[in-house]
CSV table of C-alpha atoms in Angstrom, one decimal:
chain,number,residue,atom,x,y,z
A,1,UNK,CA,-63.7,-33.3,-49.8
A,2,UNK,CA,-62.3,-30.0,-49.1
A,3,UNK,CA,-64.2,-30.0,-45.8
A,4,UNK,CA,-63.3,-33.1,-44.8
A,5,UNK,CA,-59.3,-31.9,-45.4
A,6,UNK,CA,-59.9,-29.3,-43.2
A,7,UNK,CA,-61.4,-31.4,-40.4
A,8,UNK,CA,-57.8,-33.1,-40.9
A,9,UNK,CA,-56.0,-30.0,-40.5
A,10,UNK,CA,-57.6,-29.0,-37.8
A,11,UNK,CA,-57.1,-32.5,-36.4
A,12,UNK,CA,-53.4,-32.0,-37.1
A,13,UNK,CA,-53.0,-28.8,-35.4
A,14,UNK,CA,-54.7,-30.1,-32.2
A,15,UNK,CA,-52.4,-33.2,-31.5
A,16,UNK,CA,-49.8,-31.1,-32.8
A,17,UNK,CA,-50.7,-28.4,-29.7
A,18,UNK,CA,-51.6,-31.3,-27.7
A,19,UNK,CA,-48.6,-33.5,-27.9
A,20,UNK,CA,-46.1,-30.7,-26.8
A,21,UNK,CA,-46.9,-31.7,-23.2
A,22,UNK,CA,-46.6,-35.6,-23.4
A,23,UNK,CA,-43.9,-37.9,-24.6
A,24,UNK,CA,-43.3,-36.5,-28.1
A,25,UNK,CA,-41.1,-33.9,-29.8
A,26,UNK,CA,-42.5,-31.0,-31.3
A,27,UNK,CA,-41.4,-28.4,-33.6
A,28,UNK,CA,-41.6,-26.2,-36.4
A,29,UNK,CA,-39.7,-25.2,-39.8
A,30,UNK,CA,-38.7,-23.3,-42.6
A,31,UNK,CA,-36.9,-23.1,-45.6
A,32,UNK,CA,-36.5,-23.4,-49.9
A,33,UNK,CA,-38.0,-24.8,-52.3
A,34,UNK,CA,-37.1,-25.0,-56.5
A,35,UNK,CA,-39.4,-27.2,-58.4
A,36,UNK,CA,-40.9,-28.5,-62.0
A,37,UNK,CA,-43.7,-29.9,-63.5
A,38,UNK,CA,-42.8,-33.0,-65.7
A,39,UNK,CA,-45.4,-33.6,-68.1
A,40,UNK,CA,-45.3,-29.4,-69.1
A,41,UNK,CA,-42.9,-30.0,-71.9
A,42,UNK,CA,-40.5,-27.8,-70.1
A,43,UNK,CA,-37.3,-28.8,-68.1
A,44,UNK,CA,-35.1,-27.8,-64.9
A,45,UNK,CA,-35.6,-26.8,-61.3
A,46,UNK,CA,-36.6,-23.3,-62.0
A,47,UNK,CA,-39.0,-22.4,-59.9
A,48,UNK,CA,-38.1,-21.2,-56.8
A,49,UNK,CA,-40.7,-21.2,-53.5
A,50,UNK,CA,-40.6,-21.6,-49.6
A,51,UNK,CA,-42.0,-24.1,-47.3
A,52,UNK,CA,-42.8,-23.8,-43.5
A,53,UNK,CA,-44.4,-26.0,-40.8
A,54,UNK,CA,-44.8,-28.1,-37.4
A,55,UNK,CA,-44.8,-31.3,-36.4
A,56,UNK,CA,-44.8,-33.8,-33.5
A,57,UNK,CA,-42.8,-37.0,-33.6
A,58,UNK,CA,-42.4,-40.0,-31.2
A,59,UNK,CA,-39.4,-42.2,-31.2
A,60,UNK,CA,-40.3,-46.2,-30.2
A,61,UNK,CA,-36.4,-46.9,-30.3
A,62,UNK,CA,-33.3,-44.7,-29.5
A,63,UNK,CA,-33.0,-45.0,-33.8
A,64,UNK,CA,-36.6,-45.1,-34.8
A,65,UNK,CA,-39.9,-43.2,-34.7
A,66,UNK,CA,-42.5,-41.4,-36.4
A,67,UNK,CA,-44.2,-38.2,-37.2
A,68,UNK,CA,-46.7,-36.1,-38.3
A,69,UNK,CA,-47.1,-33.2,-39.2
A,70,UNK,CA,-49.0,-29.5,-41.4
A,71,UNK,CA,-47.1,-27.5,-43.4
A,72,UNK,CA,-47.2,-25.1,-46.4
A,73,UNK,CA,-45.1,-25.6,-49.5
A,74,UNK,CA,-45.3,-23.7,-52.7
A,75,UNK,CA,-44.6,-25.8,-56.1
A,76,UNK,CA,-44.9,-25.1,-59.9
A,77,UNK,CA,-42.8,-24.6,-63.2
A,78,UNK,CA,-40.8,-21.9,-64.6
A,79,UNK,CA,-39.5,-21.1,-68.1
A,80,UNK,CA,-38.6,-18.2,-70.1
A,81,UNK,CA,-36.4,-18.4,-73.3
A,82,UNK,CA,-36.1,-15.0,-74.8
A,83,UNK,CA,-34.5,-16.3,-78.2
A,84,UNK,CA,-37.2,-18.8,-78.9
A,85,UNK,CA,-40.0,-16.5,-77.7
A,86,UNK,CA,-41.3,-19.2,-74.8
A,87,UNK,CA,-42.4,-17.8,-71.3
A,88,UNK,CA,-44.1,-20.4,-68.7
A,89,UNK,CA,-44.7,-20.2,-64.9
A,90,UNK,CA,-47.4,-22.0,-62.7
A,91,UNK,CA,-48.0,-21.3,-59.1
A,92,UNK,CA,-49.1,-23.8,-56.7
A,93,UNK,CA,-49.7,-23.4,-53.2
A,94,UNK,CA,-50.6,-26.7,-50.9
A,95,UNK,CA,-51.2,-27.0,-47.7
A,96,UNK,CA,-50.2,-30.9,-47.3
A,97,UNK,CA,-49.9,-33.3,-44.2
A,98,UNK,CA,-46.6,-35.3,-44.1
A,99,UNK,CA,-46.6,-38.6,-42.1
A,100,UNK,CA,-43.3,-40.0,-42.0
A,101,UNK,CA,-40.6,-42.0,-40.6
A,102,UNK,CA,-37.6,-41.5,-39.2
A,103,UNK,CA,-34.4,-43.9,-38.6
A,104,UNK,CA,-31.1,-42.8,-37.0
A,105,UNK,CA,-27.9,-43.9,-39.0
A,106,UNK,CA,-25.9,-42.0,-36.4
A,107,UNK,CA,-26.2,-40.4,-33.5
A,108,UNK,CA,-26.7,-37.0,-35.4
A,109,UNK,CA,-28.0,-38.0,-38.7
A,110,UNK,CA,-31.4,-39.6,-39.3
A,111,UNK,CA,-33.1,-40.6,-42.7
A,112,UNK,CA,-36.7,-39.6,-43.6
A,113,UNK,CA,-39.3,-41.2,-45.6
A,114,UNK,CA,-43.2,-41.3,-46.3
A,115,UNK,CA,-46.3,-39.9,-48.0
A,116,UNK,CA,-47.8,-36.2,-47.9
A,117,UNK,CA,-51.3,-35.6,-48.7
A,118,UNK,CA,-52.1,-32.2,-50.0
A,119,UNK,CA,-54.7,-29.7,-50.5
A,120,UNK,CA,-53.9,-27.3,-53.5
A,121,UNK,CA,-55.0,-23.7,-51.8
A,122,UNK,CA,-54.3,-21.8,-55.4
A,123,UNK,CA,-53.3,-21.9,-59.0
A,124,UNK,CA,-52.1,-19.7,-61.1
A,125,UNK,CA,-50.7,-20.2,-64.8
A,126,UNK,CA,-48.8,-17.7,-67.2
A,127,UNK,CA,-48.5,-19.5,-70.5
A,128,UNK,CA,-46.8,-15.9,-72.7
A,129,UNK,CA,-45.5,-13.7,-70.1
A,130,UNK,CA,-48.4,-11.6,-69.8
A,131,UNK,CA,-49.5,-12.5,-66.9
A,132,UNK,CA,-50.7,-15.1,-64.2
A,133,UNK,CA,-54.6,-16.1,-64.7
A,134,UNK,CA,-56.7,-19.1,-63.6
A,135,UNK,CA,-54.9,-22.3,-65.6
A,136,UNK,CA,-56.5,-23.9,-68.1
A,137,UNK,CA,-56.9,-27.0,-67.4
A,138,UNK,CA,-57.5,-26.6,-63.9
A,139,UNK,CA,-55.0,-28.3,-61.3
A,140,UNK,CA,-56.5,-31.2,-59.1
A,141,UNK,CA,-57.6,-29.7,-55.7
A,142,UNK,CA,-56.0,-33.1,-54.0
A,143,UNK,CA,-52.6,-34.4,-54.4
A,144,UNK,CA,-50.5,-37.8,-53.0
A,145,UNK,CA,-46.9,-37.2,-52.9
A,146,UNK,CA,-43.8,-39.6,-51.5
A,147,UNK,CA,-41.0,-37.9,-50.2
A,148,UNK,CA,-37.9,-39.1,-48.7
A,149,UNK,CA,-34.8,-37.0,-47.4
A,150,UNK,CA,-31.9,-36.4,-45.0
A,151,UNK,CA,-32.0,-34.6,-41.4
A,152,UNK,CA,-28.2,-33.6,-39.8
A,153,UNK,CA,-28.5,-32.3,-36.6
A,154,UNK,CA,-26.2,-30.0,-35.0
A,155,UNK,CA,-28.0,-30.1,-31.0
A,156,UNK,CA,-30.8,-31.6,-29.7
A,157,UNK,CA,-33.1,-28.3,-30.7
A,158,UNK,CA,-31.4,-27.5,-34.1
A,159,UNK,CA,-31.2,-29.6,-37.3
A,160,UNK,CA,-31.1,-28.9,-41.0
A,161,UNK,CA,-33.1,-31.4,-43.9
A,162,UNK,CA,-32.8,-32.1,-47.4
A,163,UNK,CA,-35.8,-33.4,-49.5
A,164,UNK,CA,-37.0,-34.5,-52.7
A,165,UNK,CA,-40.6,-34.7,-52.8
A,166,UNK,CA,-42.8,-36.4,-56.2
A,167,UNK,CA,-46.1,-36.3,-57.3
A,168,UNK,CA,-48.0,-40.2,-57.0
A,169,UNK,CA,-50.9,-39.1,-58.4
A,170,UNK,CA,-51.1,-36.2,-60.9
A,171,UNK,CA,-51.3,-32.7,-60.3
A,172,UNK,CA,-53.5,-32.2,-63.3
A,173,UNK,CA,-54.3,-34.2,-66.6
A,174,UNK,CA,-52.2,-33.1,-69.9
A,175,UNK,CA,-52.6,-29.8,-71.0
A,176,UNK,CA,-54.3,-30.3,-75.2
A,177,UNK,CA,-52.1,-31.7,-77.8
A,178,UNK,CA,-48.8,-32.7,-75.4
A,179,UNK,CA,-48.3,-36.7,-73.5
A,180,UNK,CA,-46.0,-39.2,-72.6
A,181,UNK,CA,-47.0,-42.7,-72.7
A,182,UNK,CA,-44.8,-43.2,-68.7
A,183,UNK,CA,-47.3,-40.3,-67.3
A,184,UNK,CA,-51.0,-40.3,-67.2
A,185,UNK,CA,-50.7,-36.2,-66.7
A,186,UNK,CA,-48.2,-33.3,-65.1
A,187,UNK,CA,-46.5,-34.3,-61.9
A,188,UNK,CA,-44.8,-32.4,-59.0
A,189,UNK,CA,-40.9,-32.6,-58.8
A,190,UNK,CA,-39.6,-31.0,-56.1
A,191,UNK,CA,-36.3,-30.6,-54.2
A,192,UNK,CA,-36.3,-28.6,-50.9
A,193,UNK,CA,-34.3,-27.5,-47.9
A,194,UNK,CA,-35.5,-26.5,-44.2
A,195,UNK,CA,-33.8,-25.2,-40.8
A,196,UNK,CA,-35.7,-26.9,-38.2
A,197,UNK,CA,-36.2,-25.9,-34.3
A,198,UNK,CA,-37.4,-28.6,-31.8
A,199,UNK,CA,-39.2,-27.0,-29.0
A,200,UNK,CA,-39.9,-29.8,-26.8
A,201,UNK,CA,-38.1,-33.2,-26.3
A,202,UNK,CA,-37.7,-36.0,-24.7
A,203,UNK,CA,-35.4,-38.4,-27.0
């Protein structure tokens, strides 16, 4: 399986380098992330992170099109309560491919919408502020995720997107002695922000 991803991502790349010169838009982008784990007992967006990554896209309408694209995106969990003696933090780093769609409400605002699929890279957990180690138990290696968010667009070349992103399938089964019967394990919860750059287009 993880071979098979990376014939994907290497897939990716290539019509991403390959598409520059054709009738699509290309790009890249960076930006924030805060996240949580729902299933891990804890609550709030307090982990903090960064995403980045490129993508082509192809509009079949002056409102409507697609795209694909390979990015990084770091996710996890944070809490510390001094008082009550509880420290938590995961790390998760993905590499994920995003296929989406995008529709154009106005002239400089589109929506987006789709699935990611991701590849978890590394894991790390800290469960009593002593340190991050390998968690126990592990993370899935493979993750489905929806996402949906907002793109305004100041020119052509720069645009600005909001996002919430959610586990479909979990990121790892229940950790001993903790469930909730709407879960079948710990799920990704994600909100995220990223400056965009289109290099190319033709839209």
């Amino acid at each position: 399986m993880k071979r098979n991803f990376i014939l994907i991502t290497l897939g990716v790349l290539f019509i991403i380098n390959h598409s520059a010169a054709q009738e699509f838009n290309s790009g890249i982008y960076g930006g924030m992330v805060i996240s949580q784990l729902d299933g891990d007992t804890y609550w709030g967006y307090n982990k903090a992170g960064i995403v980045g990554g490129a993508f082509v896209n192809r509009y079949v309408s002056k409102k409507m099109g697609w795209q694909l694209g390979i990015r990084y995106i770091s996710k996890g969990s944070k809490h510390a309560d001094s008082e009550a003696g509880e420290y938590y933090k995961s790390v998760l780093q993905y590499i994920e491919i995003p296929v989406t769609a995008r529709y154009f409400i106005r002239k400089n605002i589109d929506l987006e919408g789709g699935l990611a699929l991701g590849y978890l890279m590394r894991s790390l957990e800290d469960t009593d502020g002593t340190g991050l180690l390998e968690p126990k138990p592990p993370f899935n290696k493979f993750e489905l995720s929806g996402l949906a968010g907002i793109n305004y667009h100041w020119t052509k070349q720069f645009s600005f997107g909001a996002f919430f992103s959610y586990s479909l399938t979990p990121a790892r089964p229940y950790t001993s002695g903790y469930s909730v019967p709407m879960y079948r394990g710990q799920y990704n919860n994600v909100i995220y922000g990223a400056f965009c750059y289109t290099i190319s287009s033709w839209k």
